[in-house]
Amino acid sequence: MTKGEGIQKYINNSIDLIFSKDNRKYVLIALVIGLVLRLIVSNNVAVLADEMLHGPHAMNIISSGVINLQNECPAWFYLTDISYHLLGVTAIGARFLSLFFGVFSILLIYLIAYRITTPKIAVISSILLAISAYVIRYTLMEMDISMMFFILLGFYYFTKDIDENKLSYYPSIFLGIAMLIKPIALPFIASFVIYYFFFIDSKVGRLNWFKSNKKKILISLLILLLFAMPIISFNIILHEQKGITDVLFSRFFKVNQTIYSSLQGYDKSFSLSYFFSDGIPWVIKDSFFKLDPVISVLGILGIILIFSFSKYKKAKFFVSFHIIPFIFLVGTSLLQTHFTSFMPLLCFGAAILIDFISERLSNKFNQKTLIYLALIIIFIINILIILPNLTSQSAVFKMRNYASSNIPDSALVVADGRIYGGQIAWMLNDKNYLNAQYLEQLIDLNNNLTSKKIQTEIYFLECTNGDCGWGTIKDQPEFNKSMTDLFSYVKENAEKTKVIFGGGGYGEPTGQQY
């Protein structure tokens, strides 16, 4: 077969699939829609503070020789460093892992749902995850979506192994990778124990499965330990040298907790009282129902439905798989990014509910029409939710693009101290930059130089709305005044070259100077 014949055959097969009754064509459509929406939003949506912590730390981390960081695990930083080298320090380069693994999670939820329920539910699940406003909105410089992909991949292979009455090493390998991306993957390991005790039919069955896989279970545990070694080694070395550990070891093993007390909640470990008093109300008010209300409501109703019918036996494990991690996070760390990991479950539950209702109404209405209608309504609502993220771009990315194209490498950029430090470091990473707080010291040094001086352009970067990312400038009136006075002088004595407007739908008023 020639190359031309091969391409023609591929085109013919694709056309046949589109016009066939094969439901996989809807998965392809879901992948395309999911990719386009995530691509646009990841290039636009305004940055969170943590992104401007993680994003700069990933730059050249491989060449630095660092094996871990004090607040997260190394795999995400290493992979993002590679992404920067391939795609540049851009919005897409920084958020590529969330974009890439977020898209392939659409395919993965289809494969999981296909294995534990029906092809129809699998297709609906994949479409719902493709259009999930929550997951799309949080396609960020964060670890959670990448972690979610590897957890789902581990789950898929574990259920496959159970069906085939064996145990492979894939679940432990993928869970190990998930742990190296983000340590909150650890509670998911306990979920496999739940399966062993509650979903293998009998005590005899459990015993036989254990005996036949005893050696592989031991090797799987060693694989997990091997993946954990960079984290363990880092903490041992750090404790020996400085008497401290990383954030999570400090938090949960109570090692020198006061050092992280300034970080919100990071001096506290799990609390059941916190789970009920703060956690659950926050989840209801500020997480799922705020960011993806329709899929969340349908998903919860679908989960209730799963436990109401015996035909959803395998689906019950997928729900149970998330219980321990959910309780852990709600009682520990209330950040919206952490809960993106549970959206595949809610999409799965919503798919079961949509399928169930459409079947019950099939004697009065066409079932496929009802499913189409439900998905179209959800799609429209979710597009409206993320519309600001789709139609305007963050000033941080506009500034990064401007700096890359317009500021000479020899120039000095003096950045307003009211701009969040991580944003300055990320936007101007390849430029000579200085926080404006230290400008007076630089002038004194310059005036006292006895060697030959070299003239260069100076660019001043002002935060025009008074607080660009800190959220605390209002509590620092003297500092705010010093920056205001400096830039009042600059504006009288320098040429304005660019005004950058806010956008991206979070923390930056769209269309206003930023």
Short mmCIF file of C-alpha atoms in Angstrom, two decimals, residues 59 84 87-91 393-407 409 423-431 461 500:
data_model
loop_
_atom_site.label_atom_id
_atom_site.label_comp_id
_atom_site.label_asym_id
_atom_site.label_seq_id
_atom_site.Cartn_x
_atom_site.Cartn_y
_atom_site.Cartn_z
CA MET A 59 11.58 27.12 34.93
CA TYR A 84 8.50 25.56 28.57
CA LEU A 87 6.38 25.79 23.72
CA GLY A 88 8.04 28.76 25.39
CA VAL A 89 7.08 30.64 28.55
CA THR A 90 3.54 31.35 27.44
CA ALA A 91 0.06 30.67 28.80
CA GLN A 393 -7.43 37.40 28.06
CA SER A 394 -5.58 37.95 31.32
CA ALA A 395 -3.38 41.05 31.49
CA VAL A 396 -0.57 38.82 32.79
CA PHE A 397 -0.43 36.95 29.47
CA LYS A 398 -0.78 40.14 27.45
CA MET A 399 2.14 41.61 29.38
CA ARG A 400 4.22 38.46 28.88
CA ASN A 401 3.58 38.59 25.13
CA TYR A 402 4.44 42.30 25.03
CA ALA A 403 7.67 41.78 27.00
CA SER A 404 8.76 38.93 24.74
CA SER A 405 8.22 40.92 21.55
CA ASN A 406 8.94 44.52 22.50
CA ILE A 407 11.32 44.86 25.44
CA ASP A 409 17.08 42.00 26.31
CA GLN A 423 3.69 37.48 38.27
CA ILE A 424 6.74 39.71 37.90
CA ALA A 425 9.06 36.69 37.94
CA TRP A 426 6.97 34.81 35.36
CA MET A 427 6.22 37.70 32.98
CA LEU A 428 9.79 39.04 32.98
CA ASN A 429 11.72 35.80 33.55
CA ASP A 430 14.08 36.39 30.59
CA LYS A 431 14.48 40.14 31.15
CA LEU A 461 5.63 48.59 34.69
CA ILE A 500 -2.71 46.66 29.11
#
